[in-house]
PDB file of C-alpha atoms and ligand atoms in Angstrom:
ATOM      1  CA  UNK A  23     153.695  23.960  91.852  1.00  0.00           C
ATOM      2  CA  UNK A  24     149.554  24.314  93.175  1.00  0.00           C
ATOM      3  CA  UNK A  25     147.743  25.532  91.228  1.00  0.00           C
ATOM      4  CA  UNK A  26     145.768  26.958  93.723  1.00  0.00           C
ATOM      5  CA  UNK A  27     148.473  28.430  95.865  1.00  0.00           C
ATOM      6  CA  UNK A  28     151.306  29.291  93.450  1.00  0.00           C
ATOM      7  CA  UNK A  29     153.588  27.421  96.371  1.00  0.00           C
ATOM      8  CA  UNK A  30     155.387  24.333  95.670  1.00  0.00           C
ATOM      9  CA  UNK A  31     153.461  21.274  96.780  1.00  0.00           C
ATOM     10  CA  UNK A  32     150.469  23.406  98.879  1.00  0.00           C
ATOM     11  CA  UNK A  33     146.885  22.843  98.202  1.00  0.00           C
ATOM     12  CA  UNK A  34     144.970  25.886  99.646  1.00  0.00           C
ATOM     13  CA  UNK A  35     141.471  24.469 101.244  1.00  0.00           C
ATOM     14  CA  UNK A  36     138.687  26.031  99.558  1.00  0.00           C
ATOM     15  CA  UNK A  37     136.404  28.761 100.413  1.00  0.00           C
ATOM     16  CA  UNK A  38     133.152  29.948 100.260  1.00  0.00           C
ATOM     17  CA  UNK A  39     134.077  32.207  97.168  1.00  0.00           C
ATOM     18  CA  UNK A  40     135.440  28.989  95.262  1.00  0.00           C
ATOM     19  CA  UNK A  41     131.815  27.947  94.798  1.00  0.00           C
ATOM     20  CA  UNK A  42     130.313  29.695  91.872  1.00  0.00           C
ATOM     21  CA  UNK A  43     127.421  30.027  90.345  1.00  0.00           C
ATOM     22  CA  UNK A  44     127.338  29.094  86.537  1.00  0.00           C
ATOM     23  CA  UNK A  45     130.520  27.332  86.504  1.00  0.00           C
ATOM     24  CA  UNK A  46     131.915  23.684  86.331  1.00  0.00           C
ATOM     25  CA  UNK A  47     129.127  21.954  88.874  1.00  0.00           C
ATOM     26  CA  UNK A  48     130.048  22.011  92.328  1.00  0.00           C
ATOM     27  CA  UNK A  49     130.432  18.797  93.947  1.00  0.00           C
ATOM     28  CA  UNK A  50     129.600  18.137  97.678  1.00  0.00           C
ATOM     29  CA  UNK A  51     129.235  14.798  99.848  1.00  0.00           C
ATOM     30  CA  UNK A  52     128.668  14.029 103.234  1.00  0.00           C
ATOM     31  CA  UNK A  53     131.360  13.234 105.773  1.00  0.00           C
ATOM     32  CA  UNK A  54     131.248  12.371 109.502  1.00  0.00           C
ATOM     33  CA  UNK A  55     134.342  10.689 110.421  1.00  0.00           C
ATOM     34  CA  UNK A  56     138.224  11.430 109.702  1.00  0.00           C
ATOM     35  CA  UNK A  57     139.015   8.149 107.317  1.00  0.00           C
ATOM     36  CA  UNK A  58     135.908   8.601 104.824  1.00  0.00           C
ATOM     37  CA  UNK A  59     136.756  12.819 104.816  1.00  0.00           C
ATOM     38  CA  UNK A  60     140.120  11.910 104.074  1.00  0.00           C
ATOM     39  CA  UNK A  61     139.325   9.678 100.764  1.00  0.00           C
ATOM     40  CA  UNK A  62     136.653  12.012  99.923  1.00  0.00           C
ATOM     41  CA  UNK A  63     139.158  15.395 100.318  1.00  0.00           C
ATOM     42  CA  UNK A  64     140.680  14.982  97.010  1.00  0.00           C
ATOM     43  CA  UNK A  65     137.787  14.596  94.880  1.00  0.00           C
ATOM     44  CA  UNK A  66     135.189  17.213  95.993  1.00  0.00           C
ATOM     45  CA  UNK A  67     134.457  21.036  96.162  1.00  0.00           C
ATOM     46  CA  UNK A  68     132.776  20.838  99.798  1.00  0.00           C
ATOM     47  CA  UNK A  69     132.403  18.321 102.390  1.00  0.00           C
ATOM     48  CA  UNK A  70     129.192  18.688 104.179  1.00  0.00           C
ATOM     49  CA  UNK A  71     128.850  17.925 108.464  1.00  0.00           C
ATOM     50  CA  UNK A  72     125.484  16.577 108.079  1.00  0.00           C
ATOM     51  CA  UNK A  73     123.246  16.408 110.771  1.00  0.00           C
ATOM     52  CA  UNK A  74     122.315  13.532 108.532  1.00  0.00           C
ATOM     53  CA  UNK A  75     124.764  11.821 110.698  1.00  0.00           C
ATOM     54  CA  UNK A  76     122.175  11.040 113.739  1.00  0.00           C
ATOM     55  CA  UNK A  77     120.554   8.918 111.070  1.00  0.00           C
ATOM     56  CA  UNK A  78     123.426   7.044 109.340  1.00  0.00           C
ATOM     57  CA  UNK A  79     125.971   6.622 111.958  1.00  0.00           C
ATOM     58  CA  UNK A  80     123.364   6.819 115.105  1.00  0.00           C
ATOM     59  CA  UNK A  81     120.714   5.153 113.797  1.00  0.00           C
ATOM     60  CA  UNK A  82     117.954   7.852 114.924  1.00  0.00           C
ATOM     61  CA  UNK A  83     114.675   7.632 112.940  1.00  0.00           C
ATOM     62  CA  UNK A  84     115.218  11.736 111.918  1.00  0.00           C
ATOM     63  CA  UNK A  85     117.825  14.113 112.591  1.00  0.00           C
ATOM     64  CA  UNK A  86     116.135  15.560 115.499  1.00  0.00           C
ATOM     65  CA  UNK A  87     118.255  13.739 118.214  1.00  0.00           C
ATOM     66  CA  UNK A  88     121.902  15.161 117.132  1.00  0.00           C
ATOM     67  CA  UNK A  89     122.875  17.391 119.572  1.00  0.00           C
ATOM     68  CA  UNK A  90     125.799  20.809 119.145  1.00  0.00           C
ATOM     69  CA  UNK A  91     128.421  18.311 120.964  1.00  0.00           C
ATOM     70  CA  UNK A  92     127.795  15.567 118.052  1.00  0.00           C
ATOM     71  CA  UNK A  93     128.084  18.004 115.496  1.00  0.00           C
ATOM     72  CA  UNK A  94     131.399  19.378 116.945  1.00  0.00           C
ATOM     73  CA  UNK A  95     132.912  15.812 117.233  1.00  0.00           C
ATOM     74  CA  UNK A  96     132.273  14.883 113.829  1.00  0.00           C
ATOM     75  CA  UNK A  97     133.509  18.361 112.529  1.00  0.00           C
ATOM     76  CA  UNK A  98     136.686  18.712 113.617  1.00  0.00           C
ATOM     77  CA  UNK A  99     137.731  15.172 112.896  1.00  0.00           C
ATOM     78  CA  UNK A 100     136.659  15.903 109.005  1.00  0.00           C
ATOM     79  CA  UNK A 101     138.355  19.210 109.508  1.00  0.00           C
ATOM     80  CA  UNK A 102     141.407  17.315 110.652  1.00  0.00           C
ATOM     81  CA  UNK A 103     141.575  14.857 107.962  1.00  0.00           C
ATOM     82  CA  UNK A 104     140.766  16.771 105.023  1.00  0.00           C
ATOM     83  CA  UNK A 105     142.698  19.872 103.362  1.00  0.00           C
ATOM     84  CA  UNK A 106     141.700  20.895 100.412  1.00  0.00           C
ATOM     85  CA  UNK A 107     137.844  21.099 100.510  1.00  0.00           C
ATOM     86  CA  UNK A 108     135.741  23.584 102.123  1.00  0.00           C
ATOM     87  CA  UNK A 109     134.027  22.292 105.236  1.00  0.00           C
ATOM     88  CA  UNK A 110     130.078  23.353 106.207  1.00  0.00           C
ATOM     89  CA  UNK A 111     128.692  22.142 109.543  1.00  0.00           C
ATOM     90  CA  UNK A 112     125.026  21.902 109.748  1.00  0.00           C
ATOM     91  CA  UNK A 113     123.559  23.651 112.632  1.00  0.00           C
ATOM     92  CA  UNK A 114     121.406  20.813 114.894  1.00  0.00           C
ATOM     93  CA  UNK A 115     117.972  21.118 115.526  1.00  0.00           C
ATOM     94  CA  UNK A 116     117.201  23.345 118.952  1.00  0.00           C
ATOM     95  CA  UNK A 117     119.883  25.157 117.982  1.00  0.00           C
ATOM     96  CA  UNK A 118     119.190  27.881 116.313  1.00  0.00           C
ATOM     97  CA  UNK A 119     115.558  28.118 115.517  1.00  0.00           C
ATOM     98  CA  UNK A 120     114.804  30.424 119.251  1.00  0.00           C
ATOM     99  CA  UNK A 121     116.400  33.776 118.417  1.00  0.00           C
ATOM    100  CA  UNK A 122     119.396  35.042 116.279  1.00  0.00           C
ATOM    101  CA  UNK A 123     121.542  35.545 118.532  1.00  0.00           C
ATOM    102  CA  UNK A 124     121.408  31.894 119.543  1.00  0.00           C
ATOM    103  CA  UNK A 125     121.971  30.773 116.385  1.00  0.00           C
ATOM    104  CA  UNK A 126     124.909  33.343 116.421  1.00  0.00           C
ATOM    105  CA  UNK A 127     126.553  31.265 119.771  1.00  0.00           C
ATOM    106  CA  UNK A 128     125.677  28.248 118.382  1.00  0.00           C
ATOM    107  CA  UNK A 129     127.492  28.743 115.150  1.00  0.00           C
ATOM    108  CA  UNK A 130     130.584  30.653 116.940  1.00  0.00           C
ATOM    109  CA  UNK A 131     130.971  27.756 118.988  1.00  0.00           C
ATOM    110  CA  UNK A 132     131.064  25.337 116.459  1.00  0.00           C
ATOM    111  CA  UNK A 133     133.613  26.851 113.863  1.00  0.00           C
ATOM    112  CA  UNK A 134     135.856  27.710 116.884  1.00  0.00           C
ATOM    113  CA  UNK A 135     135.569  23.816 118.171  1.00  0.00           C
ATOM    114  CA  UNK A 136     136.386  22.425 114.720  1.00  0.00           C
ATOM    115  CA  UNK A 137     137.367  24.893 112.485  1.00  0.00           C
ATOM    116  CA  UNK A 138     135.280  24.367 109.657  1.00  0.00           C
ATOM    117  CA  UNK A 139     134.459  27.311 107.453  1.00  0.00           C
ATOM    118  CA  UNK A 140     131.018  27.774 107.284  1.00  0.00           C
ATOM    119  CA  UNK A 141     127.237  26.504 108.733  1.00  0.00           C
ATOM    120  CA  UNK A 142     124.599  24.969 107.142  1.00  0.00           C
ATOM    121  CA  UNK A 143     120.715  26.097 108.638  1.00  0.00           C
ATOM    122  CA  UNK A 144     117.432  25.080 107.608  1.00  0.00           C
ATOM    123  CA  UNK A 145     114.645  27.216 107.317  1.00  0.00           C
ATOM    124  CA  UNK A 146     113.072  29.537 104.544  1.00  0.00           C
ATOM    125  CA  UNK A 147     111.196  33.150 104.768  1.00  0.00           C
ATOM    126  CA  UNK A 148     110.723  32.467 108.973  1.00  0.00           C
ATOM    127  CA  UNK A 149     114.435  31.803 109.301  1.00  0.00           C
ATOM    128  CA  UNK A 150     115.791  35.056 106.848  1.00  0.00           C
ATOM    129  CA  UNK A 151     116.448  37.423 109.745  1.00  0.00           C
ATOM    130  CA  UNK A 152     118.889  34.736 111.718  1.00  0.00           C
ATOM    131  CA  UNK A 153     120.677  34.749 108.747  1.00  0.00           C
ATOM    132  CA  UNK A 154     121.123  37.980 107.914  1.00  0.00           C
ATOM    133  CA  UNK A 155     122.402  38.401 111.680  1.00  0.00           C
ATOM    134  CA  UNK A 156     125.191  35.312 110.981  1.00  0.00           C
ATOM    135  CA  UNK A 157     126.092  36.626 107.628  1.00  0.00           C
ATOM    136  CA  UNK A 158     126.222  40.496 109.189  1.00  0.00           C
ATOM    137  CA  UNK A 159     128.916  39.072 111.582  1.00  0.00           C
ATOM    138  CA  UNK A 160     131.295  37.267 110.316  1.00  0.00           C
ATOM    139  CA  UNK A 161     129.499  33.470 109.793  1.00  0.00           C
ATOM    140  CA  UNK A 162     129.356  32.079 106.174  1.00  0.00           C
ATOM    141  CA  UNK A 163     125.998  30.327 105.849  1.00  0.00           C
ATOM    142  CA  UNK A 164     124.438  27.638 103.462  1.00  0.00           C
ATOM    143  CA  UNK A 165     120.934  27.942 103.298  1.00  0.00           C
ATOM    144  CA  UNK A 166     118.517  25.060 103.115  1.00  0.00           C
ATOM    145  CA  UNK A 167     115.163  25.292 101.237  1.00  0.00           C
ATOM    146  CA  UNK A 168     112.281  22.403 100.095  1.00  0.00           C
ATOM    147  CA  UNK A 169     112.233  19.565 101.986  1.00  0.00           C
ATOM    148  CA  UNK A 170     113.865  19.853 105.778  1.00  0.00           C
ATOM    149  CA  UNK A 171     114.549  17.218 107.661  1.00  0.00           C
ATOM    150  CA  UNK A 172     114.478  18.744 110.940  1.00  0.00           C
ATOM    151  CA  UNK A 173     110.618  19.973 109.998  1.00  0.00           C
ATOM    152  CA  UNK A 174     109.494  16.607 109.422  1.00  0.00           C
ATOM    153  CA  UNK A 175     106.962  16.628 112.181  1.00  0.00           C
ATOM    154  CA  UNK A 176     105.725  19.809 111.320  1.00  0.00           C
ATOM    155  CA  UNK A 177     105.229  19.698 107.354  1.00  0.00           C
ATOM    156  CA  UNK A 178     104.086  15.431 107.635  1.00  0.00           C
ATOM    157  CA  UNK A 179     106.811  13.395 106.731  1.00  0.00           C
ATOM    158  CA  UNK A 180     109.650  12.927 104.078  1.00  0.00           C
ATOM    159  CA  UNK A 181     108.284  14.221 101.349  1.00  0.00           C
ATOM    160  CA  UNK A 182     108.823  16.164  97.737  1.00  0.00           C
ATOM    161  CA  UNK A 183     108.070  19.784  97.900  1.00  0.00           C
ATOM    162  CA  UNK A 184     107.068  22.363  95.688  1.00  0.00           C
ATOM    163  CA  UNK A 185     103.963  20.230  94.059  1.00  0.00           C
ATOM    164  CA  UNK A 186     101.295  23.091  92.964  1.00  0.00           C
ATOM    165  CA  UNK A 187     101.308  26.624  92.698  1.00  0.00           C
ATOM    166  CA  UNK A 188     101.175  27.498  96.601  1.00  0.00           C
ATOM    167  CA  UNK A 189     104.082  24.765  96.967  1.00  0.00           C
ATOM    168  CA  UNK A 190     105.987  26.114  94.089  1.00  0.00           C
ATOM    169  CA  UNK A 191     105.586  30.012  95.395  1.00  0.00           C
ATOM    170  CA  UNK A 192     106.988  29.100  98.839  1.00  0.00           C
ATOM    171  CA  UNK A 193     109.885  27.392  98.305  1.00  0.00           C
ATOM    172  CA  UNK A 194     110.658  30.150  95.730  1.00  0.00           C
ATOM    173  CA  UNK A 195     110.247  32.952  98.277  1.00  0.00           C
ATOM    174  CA  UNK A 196     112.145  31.166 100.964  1.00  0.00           C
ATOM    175  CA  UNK A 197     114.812  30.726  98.454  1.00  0.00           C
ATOM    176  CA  UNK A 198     114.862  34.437  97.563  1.00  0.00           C
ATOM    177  CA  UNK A 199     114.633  35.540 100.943  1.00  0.00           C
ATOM    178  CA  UNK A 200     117.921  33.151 102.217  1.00  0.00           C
ATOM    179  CA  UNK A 201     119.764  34.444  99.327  1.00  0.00           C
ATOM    180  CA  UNK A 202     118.862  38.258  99.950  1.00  0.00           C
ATOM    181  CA  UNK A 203     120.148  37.482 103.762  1.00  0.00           C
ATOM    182  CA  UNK A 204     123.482  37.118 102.518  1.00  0.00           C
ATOM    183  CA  UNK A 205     123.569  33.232 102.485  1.00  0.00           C
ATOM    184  CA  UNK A 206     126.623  32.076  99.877  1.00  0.00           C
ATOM    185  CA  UNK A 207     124.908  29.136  98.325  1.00  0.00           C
ATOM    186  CA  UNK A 208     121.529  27.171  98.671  1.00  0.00           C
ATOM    187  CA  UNK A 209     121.149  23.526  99.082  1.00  0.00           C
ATOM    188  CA  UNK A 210     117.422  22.652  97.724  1.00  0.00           C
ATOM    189  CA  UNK A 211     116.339  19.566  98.582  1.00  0.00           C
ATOM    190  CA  UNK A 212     113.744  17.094  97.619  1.00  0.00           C
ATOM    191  CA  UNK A 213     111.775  19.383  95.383  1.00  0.00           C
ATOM    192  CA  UNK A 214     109.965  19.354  92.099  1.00  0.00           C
ATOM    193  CA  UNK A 215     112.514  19.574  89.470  1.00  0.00           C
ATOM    194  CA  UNK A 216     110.860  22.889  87.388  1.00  0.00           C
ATOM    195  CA  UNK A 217     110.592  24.785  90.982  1.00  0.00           C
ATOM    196  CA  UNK A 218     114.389  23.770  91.552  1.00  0.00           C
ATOM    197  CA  UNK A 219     115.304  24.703  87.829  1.00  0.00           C
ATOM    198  CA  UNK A 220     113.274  28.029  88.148  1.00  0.00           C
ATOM    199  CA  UNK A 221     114.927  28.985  91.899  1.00  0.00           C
ATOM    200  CA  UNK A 222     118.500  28.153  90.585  1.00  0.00           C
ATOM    201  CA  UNK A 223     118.023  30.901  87.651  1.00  0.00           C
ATOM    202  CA  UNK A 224     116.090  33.288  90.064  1.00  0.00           C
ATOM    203  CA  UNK A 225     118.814  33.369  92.695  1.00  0.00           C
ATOM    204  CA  UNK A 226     122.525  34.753  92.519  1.00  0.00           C
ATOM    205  CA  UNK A 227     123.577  32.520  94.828  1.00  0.00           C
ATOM    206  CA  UNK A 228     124.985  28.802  93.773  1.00  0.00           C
ATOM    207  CA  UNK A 229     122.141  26.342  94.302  1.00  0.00           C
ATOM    208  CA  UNK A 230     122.935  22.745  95.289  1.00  0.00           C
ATOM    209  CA  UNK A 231     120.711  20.270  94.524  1.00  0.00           C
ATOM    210  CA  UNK A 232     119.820  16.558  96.187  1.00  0.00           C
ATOM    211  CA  UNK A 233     116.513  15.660  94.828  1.00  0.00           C
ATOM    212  CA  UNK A 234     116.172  18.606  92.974  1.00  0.00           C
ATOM    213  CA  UNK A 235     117.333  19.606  89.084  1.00  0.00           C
ATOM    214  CA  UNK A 236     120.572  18.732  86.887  1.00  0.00           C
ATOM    215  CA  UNK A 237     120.496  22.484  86.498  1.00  0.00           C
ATOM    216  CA  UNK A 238     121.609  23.505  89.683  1.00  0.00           C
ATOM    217  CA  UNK A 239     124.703  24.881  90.108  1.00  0.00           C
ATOM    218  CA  UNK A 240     125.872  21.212  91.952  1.00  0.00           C
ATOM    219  CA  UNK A 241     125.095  17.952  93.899  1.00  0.00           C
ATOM    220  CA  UNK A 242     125.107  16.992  96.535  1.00  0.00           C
ATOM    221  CA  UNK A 243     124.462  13.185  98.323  1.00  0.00           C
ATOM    222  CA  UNK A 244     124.844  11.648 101.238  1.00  0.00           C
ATOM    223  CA  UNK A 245     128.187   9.790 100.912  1.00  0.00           C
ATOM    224  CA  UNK A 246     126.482   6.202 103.278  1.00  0.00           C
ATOM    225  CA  UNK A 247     123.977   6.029 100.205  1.00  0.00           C
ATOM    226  CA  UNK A 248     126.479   6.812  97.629  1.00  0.00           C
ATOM    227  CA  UNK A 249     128.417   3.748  98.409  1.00  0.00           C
ATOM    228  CA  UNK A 250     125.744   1.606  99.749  1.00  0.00           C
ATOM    229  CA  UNK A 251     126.315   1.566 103.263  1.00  0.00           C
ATOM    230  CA  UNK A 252     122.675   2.449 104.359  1.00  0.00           C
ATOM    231  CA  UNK A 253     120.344   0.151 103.230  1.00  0.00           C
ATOM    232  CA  UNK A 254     116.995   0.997 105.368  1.00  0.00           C
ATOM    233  CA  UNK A 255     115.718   2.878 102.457  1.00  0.00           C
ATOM    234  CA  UNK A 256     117.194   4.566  99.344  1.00  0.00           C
ATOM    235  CA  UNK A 257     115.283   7.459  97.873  1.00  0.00           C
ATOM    236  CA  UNK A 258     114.452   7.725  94.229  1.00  0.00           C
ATOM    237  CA  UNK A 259     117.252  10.305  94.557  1.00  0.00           C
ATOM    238  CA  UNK A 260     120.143   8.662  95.228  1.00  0.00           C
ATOM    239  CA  UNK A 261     122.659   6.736  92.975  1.00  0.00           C
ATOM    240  CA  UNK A 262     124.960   3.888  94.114  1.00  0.00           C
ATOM    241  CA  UNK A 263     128.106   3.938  93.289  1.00  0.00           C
ATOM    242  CA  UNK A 264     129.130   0.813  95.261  1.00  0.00           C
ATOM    243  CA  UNK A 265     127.739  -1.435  97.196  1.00  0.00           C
ATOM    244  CA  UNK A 266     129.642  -2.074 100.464  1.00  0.00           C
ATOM    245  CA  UNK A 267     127.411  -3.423 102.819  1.00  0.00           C
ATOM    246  CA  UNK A 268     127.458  -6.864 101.077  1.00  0.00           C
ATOM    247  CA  UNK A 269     131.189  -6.298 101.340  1.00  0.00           C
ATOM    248  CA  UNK A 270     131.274  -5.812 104.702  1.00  0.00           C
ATOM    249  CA  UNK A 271     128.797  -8.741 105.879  1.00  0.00           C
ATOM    250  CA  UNK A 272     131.099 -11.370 103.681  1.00  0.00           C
ATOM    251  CA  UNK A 273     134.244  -9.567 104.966  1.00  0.00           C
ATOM    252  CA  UNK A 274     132.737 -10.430 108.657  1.00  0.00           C
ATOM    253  CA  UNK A 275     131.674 -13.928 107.656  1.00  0.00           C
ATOM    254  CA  UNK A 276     134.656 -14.939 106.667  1.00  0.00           C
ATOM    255  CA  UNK A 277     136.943 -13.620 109.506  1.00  0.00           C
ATOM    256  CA  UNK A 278     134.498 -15.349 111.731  1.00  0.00           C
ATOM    257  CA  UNK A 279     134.351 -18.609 110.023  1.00  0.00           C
ATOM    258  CA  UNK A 280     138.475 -18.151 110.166  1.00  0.00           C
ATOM    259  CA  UNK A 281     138.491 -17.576 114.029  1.00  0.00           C
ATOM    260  CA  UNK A 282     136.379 -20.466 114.432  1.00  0.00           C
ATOM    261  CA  UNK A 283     138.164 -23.136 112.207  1.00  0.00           C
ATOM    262  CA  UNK A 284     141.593 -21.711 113.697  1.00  0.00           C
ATOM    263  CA  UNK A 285     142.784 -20.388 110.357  1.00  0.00           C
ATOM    264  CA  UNK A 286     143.082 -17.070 111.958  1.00  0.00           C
ATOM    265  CA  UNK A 287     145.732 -15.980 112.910  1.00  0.00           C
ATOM    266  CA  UNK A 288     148.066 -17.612 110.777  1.00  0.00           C
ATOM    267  CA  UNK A 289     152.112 -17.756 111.497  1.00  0.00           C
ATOM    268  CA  UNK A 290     152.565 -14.809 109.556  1.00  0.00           C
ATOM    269  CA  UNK A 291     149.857 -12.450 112.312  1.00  0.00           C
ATOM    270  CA  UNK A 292     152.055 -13.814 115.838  1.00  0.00           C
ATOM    271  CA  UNK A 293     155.395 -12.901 116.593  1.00  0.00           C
ATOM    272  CA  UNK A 294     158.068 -15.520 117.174  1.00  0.00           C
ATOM    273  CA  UNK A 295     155.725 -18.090 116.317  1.00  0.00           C
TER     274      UNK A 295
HETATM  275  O1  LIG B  14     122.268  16.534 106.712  1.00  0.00           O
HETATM  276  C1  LIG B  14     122.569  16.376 105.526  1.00  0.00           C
HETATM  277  O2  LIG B  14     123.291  15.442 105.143  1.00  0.00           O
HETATM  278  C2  LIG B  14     122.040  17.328 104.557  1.00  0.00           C
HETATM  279  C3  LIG B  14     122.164  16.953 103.108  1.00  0.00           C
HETATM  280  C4  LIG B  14     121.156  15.930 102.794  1.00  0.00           C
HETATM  281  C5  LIG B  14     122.081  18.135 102.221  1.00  0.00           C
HETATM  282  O3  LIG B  14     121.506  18.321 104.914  1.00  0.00           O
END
């Protein structure tokens, strides 16, 4: 018997209400492709479509690139190999930033094309309206506060927010002002840890932190860094949990030192051999 369900051997997929604020920390990682979201699926509260993607699976310098059709791909094949946690797709830079009521398409189209549950936006105070309009009809939204990607050109790099009283006041009022829009949780990213400690006990909302505070209401990290996969850079953020690209370069060694001295394929890979 689930627990969740009450039916014999069902897991119900989580929603936006099973994240809450003040409980056992929420735990989210990244996913872009249906094997990873399927190992992940077991062990996490939310799997998050990052637009993250266009940098550790394209190999764009910033997110900038990914485009609405990416983010669809990559959605529905987590959606269809995960079943238990809650899904969030990040809306794409372009996408949303014009007018409301193109974020409102945008975010329509993408939870009909891969039925996830919910978007992910980026944006503080400027972006409050849009998601008030989402929220007002029907679209579950995670906001996005501190350091955002997609504004890298604008605010002059990658790097930590919050630093000095006008810093600190910003990101606090953005904060407020997604939360008051109706968004159901906040990640805050790359910020001073007292301005992420401070926002997480100002707002109702569950605040998710990656580069932010031990006292937000979870974590999240992108799952490549996690388990060592991308190695351009790591922030002072991250923690490895496993280092698989040495894996992978001695897994490829080997198979091509075994095609070469005719070791591979043995008898036991050919049939009738
Ligand atoms: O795109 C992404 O992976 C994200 C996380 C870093 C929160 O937005």
């Amino acid at each position: 018997m689930s627990a969740q369900t009450g039916k014999p051997g069902r897991t119900r997929r989580r929603g936006v209400g099973d994240l809450v604020k003040g409980g056992a920390p929420i735990v989210g990682l990244t996913a872009y492709t249906a094997p990873v979201a399927g190992l992940l699926d077991p062990h996490v509260d939310f799997l998050l479509v990052g637009d993250s993607l266009g940098m550790v699976v394209y190999g764009f310098d910033s997110t900038l690139p990914v485009t609405v059709e990416m983010m669809i791909a990559h959605g529905a094949a987590v959606m269809r190999a995960s079943s238990q946690a809650l899904v969030v797709v990040d809306l794409p830079f372009g996408s949303y930033q014009a007018a409301s009521e193109q974020a409102f398409r945008t975010a329509a189209r993408i939870m009909a094309e891969t039925g996830c549950t919910a978007v992910k936006l980026e944006g503080g105070v400027e972006l409050a309206e849009t998601v008030r309009f989402l929220t007002g009809r029907g679209i579950p939204v995670m906001g996005h506060v501190g350091l955002m990607p997609q504004s890298v050109n604008a605010s002059g790099g990658f790097k930590v927010q919050g630093r000095g009283p006008q810093g600190s006041d910003r990101i606090a009022a953005d904060a407020a002002a997604i939360a008051a829009a109706g968004a159901f949780a906040l990640v805050i990213e790359g910020t001073m840890e007292p301005v992420a400690r401070a926002i997480t006990e100002a707002v109702p909302i569950p605040t998710i932190g990656i580069g932010a505070s031990p006292a937000c209401d979870g974590q999240i990290l992108v799952t490549d860094d996690v388990l060592g996969l991308f190695t351009q850079f790591k922030p002072r953020f991250v923690k490895r949990y496993a280092e698989l690209a040495p894996l992978i370069t001695q897994a490829a060694a080997q198979y091509a030192a075994d095609v070469r001295d005719r070791r591979f394929p043995a008898p036991e890979h050919c049939f009738g051999a």
